[in-house]
Backbone as a chain_set.jsonl record, in Angstrom:
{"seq": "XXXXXXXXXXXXXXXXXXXXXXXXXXXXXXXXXXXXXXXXXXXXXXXXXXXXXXXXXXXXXXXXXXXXXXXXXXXXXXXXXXXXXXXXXXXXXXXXXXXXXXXXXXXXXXXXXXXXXXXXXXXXXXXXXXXXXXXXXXXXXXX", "coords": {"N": [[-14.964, 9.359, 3.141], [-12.726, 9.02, 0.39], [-11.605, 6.461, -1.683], [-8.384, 3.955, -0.175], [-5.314, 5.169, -1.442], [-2.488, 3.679, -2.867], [0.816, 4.401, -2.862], [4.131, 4.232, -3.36], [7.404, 4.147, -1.496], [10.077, 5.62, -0.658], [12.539, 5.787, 1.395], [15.31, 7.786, 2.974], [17.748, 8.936, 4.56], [16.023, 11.619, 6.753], [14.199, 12.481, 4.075], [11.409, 11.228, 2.56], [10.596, 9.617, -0.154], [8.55, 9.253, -2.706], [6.788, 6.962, -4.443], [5.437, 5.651, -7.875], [2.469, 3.631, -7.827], [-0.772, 5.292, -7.769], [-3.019, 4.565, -7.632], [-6.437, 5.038, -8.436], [-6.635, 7.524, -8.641], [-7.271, 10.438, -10.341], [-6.91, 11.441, -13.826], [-5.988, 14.204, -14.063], [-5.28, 14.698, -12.071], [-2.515, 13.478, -11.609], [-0.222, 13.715, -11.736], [0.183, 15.63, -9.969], [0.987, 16.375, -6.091], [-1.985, 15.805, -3.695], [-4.637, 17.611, -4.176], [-6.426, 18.507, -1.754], [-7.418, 16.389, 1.494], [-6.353, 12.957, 0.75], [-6.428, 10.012, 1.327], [-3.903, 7.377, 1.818], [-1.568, 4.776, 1.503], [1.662, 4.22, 2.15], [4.36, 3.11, 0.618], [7.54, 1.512, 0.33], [10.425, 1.274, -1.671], [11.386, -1.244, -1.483], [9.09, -2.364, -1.05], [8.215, -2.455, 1.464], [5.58, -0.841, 4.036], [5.243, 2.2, 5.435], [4.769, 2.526, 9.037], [3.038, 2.682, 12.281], [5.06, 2.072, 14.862], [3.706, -0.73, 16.846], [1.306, -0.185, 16.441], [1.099, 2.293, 18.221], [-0.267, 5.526, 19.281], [0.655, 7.143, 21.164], [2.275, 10.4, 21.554], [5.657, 10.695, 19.831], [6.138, 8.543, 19.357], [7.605, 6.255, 17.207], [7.835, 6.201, 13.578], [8.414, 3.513, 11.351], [9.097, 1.079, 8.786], [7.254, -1.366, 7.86], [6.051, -4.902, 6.692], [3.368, -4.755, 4.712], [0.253, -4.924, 5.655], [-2.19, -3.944, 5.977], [-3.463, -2.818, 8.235], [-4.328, -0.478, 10.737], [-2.649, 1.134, 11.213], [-1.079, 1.802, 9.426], [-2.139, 3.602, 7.358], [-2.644, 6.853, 5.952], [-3.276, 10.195, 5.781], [-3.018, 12.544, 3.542], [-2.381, 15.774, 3.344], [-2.891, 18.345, 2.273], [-1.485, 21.802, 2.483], [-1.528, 25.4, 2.06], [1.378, 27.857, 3.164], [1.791, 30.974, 3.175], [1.629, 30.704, 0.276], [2.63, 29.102, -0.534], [3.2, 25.68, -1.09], [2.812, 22.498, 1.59], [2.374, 19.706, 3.013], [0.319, 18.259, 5.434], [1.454, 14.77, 7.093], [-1.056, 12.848, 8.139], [-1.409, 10.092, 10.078], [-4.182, 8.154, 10.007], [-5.213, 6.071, 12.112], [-3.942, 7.253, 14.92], [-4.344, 9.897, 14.437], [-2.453, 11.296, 14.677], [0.144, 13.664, 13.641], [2.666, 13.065, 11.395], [6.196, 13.995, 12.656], [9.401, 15.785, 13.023], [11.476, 14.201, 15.655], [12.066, 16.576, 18.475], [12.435, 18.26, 16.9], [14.964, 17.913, 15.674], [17.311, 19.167, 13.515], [19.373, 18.199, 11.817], [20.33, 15.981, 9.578], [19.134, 12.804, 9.222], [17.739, 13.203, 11.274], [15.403, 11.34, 13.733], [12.445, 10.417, 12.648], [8.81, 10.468, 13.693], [5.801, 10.534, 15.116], [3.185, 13.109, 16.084], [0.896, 15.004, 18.27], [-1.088, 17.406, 16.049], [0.016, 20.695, 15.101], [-0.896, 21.959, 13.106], [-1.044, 24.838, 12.67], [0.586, 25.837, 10.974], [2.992, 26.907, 11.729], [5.061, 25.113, 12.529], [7.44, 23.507, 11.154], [8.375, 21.315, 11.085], [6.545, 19.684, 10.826], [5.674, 20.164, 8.08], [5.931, 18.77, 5.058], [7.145, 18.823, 2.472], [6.848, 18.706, -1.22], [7.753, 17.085, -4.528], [7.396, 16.285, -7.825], [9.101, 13.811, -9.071], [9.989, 11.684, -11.26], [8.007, 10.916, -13.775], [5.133, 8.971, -12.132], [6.133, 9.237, -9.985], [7.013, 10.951, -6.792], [8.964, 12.748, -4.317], [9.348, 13.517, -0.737], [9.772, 15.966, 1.339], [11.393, 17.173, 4.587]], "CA": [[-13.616, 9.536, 2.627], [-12.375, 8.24, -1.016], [-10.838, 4.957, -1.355], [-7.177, 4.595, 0.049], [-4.708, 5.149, -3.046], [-1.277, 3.467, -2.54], [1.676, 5.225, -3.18], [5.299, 3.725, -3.164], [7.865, 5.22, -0.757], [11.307, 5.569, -0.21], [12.965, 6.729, 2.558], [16.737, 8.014, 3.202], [18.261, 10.372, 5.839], [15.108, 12.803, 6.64], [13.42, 12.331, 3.474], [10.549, 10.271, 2.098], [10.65, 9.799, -1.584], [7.437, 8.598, -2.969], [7.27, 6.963, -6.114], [4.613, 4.58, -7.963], [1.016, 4.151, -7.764], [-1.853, 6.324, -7.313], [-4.349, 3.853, -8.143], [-7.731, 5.3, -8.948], [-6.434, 8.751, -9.095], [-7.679, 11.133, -11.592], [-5.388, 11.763, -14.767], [-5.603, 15.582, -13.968], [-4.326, 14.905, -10.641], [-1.591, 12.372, -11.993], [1.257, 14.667, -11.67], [0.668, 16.368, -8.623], [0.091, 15.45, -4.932], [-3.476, 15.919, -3.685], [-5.05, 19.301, -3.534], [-7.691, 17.909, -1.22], [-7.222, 15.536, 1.861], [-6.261, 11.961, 0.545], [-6.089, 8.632, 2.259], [-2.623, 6.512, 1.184], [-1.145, 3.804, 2.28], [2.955, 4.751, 1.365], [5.04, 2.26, 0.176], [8.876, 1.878, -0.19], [11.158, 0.917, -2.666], [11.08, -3.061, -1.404], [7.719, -3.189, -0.487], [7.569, -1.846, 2.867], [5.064, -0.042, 4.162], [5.113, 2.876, 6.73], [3.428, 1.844, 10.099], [3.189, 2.922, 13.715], [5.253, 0.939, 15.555], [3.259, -1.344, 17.521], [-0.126, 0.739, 16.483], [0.941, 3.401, 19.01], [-1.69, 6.872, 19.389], [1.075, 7.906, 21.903], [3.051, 11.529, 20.642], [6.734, 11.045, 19.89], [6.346, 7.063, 18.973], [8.64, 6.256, 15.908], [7.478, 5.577, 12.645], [8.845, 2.535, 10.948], [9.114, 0.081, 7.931], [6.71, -2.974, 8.355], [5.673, -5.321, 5.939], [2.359, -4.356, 4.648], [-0.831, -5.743, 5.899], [-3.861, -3.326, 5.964], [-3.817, -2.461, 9.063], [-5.088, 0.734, 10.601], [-1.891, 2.215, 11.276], [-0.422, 2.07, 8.284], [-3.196, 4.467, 6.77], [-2.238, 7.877, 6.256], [-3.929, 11.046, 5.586], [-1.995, 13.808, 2.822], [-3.34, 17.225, 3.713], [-2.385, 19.664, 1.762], [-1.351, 23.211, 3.372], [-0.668, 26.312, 1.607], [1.397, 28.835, 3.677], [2.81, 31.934, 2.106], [1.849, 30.725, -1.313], [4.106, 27.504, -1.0], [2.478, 24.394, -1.216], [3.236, 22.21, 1.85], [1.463, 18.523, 3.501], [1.09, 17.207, 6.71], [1.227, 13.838, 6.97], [-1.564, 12.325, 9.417], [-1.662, 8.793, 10.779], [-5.31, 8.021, 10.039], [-5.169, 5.8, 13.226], [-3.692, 7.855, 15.524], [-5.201, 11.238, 14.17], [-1.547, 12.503, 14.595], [1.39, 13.997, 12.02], [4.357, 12.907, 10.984], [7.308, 15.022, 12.512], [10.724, 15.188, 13.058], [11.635, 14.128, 17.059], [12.613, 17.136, 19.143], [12.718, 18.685, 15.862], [16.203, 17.971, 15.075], [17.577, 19.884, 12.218], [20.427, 17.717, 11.537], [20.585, 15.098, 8.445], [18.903, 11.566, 10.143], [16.536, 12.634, 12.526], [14.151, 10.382, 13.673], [10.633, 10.457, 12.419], [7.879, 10.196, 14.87], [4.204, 11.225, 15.23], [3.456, 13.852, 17.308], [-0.327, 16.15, 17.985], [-1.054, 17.88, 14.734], [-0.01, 21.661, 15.348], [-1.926, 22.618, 12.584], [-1.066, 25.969, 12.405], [1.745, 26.371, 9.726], [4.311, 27.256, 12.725], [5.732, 23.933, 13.5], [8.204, 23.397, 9.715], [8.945, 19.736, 10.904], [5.523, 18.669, 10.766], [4.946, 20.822, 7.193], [6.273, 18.445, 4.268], [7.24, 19.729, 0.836], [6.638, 17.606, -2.496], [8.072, 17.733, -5.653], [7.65, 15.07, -8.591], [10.614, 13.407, -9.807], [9.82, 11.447, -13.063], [6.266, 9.946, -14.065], [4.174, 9.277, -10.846], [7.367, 9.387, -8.559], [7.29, 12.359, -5.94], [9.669, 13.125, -3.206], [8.673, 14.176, 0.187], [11.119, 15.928, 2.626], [11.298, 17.894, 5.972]], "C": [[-13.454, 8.693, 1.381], [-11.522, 7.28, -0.829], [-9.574, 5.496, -1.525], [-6.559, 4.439, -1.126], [-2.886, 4.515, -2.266], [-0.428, 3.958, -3.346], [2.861, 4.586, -2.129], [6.203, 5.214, -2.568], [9.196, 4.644, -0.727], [11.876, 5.898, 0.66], [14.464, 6.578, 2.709], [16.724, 9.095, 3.549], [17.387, 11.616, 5.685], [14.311, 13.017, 5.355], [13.041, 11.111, 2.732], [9.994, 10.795, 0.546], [9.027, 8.592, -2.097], [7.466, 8.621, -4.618], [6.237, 5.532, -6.553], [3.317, 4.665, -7.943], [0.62, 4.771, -7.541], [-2.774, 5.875, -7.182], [-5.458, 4.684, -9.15], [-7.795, 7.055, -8.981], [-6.398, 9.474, -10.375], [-6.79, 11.401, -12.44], [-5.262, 13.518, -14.154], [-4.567, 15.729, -13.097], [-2.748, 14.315, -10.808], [-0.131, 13.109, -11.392], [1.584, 16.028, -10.356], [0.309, 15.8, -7.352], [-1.495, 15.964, -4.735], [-4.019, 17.387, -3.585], [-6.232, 19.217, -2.531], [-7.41, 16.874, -0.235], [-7.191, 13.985, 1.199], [-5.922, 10.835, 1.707], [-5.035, 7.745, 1.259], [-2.343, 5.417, 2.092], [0.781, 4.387, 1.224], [3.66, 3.429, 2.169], [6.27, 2.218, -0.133], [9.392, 1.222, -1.371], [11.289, -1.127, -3.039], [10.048, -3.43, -0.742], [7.24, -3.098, 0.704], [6.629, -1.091, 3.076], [5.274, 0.821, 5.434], [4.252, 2.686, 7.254], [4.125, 2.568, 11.241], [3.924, 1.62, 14.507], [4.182, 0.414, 16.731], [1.133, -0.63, 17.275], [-0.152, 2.074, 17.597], [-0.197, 4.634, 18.515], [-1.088, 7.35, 20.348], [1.859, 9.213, 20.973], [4.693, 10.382, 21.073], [7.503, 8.937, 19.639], [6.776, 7.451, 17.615], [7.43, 5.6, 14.67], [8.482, 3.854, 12.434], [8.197, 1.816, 9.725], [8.576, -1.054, 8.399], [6.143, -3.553, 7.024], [3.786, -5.273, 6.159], [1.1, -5.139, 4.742], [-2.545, -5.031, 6.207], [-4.374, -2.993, 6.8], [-4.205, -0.766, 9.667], [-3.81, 2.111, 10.589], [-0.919, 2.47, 10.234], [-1.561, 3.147, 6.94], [-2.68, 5.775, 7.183], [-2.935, 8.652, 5.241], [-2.628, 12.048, 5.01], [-3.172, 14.629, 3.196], [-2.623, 18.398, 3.39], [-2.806, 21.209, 2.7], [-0.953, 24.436, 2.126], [-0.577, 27.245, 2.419], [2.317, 29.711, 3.342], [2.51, 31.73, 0.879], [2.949, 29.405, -1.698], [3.216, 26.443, -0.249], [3.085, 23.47, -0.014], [1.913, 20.85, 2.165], [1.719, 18.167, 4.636], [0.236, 16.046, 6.104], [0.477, 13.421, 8.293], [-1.901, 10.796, 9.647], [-3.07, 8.649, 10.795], [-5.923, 7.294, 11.719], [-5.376, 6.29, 14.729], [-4.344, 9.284, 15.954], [-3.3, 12.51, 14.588], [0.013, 12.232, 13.679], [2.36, 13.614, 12.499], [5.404, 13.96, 11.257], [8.574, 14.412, 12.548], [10.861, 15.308, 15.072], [12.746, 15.503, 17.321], [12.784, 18.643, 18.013], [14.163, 19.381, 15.181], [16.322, 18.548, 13.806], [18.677, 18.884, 11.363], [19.464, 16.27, 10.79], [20.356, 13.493, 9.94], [18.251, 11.531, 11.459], [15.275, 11.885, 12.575], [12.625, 11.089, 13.814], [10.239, 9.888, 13.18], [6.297, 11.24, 14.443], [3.643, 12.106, 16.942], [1.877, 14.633, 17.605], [-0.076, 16.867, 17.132], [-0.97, 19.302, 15.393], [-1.197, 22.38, 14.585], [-1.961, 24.263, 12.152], [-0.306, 26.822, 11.194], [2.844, 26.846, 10.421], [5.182, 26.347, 12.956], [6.13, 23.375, 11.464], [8.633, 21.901, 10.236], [8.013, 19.278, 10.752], [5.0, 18.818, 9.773], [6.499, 19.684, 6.241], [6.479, 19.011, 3.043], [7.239, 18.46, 0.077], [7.473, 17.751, -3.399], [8.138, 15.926, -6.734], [8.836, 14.874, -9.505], [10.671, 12.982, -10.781], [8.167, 10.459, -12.921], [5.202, 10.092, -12.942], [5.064, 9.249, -9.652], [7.361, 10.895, -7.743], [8.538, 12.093, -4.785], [9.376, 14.005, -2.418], [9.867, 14.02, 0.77], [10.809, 16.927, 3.321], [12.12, 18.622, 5.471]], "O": [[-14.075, 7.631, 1.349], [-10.738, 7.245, 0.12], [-9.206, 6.473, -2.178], [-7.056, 3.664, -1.943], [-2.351, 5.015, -1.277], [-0.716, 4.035, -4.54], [2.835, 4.426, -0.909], [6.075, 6.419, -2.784], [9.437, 3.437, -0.762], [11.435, 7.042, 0.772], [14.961, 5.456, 2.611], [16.056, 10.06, 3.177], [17.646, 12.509, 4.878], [13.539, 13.959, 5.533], [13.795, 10.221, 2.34], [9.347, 11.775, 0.177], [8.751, 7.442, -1.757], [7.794, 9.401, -5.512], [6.194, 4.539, -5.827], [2.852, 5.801, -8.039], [1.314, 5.493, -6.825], [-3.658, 6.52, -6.618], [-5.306, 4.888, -10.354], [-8.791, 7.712, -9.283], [-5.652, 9.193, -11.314], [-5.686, 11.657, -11.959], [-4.126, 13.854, -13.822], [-3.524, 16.384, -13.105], [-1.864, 14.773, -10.084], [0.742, 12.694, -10.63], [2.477, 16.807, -10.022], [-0.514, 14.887, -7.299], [-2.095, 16.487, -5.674], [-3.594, 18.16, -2.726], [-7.059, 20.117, -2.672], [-6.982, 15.936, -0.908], [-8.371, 13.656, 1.074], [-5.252, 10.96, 2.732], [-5.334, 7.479, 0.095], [-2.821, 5.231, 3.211], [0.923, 4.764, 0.061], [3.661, 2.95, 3.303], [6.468, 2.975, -1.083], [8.591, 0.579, -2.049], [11.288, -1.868, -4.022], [9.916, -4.429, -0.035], [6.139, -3.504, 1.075], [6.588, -0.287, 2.144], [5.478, 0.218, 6.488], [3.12, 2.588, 6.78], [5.293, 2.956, 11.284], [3.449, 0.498, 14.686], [3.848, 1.266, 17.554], [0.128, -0.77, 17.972], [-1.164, 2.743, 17.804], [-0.846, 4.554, 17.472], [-1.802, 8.172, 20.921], [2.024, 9.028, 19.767], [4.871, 9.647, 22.044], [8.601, 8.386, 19.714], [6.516, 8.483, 16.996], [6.502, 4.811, 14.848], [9.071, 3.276, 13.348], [6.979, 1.868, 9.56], [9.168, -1.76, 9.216], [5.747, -2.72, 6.208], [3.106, -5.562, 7.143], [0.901, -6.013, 3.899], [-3.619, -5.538, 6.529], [-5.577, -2.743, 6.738], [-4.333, 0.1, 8.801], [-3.849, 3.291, 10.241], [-0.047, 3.336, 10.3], [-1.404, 3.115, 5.72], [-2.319, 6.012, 8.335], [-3.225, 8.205, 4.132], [-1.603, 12.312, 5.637], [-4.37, 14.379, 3.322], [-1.958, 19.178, 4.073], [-3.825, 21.578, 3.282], [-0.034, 24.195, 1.343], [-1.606, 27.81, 2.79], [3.503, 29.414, 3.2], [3.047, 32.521, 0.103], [3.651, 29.009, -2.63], [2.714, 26.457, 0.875], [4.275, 23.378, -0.317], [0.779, 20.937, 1.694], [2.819, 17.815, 5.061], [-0.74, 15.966, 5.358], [1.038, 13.529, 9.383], [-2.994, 10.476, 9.179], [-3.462, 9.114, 11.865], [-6.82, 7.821, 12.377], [-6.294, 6.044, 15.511], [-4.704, 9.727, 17.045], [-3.097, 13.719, 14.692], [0.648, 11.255, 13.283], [2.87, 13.708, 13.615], [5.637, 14.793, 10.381], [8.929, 13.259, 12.308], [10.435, 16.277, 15.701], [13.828, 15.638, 16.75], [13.169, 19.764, 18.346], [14.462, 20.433, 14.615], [15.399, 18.407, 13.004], [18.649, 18.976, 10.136], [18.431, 15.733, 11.19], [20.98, 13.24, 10.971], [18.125, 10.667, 12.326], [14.372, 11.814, 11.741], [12.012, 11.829, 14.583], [10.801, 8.89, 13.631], [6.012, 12.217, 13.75], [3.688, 11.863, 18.148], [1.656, 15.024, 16.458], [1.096, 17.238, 17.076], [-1.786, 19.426, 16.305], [-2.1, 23.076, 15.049], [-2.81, 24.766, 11.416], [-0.501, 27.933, 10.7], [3.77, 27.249, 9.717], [6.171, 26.672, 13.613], [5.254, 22.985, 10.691], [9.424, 21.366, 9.46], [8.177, 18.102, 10.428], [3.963, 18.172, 9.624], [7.68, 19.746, 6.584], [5.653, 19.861, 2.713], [7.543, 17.366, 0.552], [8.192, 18.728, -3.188], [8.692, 14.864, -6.446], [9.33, 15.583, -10.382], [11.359, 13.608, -11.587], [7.618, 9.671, -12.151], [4.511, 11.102, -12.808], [4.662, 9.24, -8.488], [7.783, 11.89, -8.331], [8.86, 10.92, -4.596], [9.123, 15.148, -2.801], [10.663, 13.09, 0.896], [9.968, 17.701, 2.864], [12.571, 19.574, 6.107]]}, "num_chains": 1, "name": "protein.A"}
């Protein structure tokens, strides 16, 4: 696998705004997310990083904001999807080996993120992320 690339994150009500490094990412790539599995470490706005609480590998454990330390569960896998012709990502917990969804898969504004078995199939829209870059190397990721 290619070395992890950190990438700053934001997060507010159901979406994760990513914004900031890439590191050692190619200029071509600069401006879009990965077309190709990547390894990240995502980063917020004050320096947080997203982590498994407690290192969980159970389904339906919460994400969370922890101050960043290199640990395993703060490693995350982008995996680009295209279904229909629309560009989507799951997000996988390198750790764990499982995606980023939404719990119960609330629809409503502020549901809680959790990691759940990777469906994998393109059927399951809480566990399929959308991108879009906002200015320079800033993207925004939302459910």
């Amino acid at each position: 696998m290619g070395p992890t690339r950190k990438i700053r994150l934001l997060a507010a009500a159901g979406a994760l705004a990513l914004a900031g490094t890439l590191g050692s990412i190619a200029p071509a790539m600069a401006a879009t997310m990965p077309t190709a599995t990547a390894s990240v470490t995502l980063i917020n706005h004050d320096g947080k990083c997203l982590d498994m609480t407690g290192g969980s590998t159970a389904n339906n454990a919460a994400a969370q904001q922890w101050s960043c330390n290199g640990n395993p569960q703060q490693n995350w896998n982008i995996v680009p999807k295209v279904i229909d012709g629309i560009q989507y990502q799951l997000i996988v917990n390198s750790h764990s080996g499982k995606c980023l969804t939404i719990l119960d898969n609330d629809p409503d504004i502020g549901g809680r993120v959790v990691q759940s078995t990777c469906n994998n199939s393109g059927s399951d829209p809480f566990e399929l992320w959308y991108t879009f870059l906002s200015s320079g190397r800033s993207y925004i990721i939302y459910n």
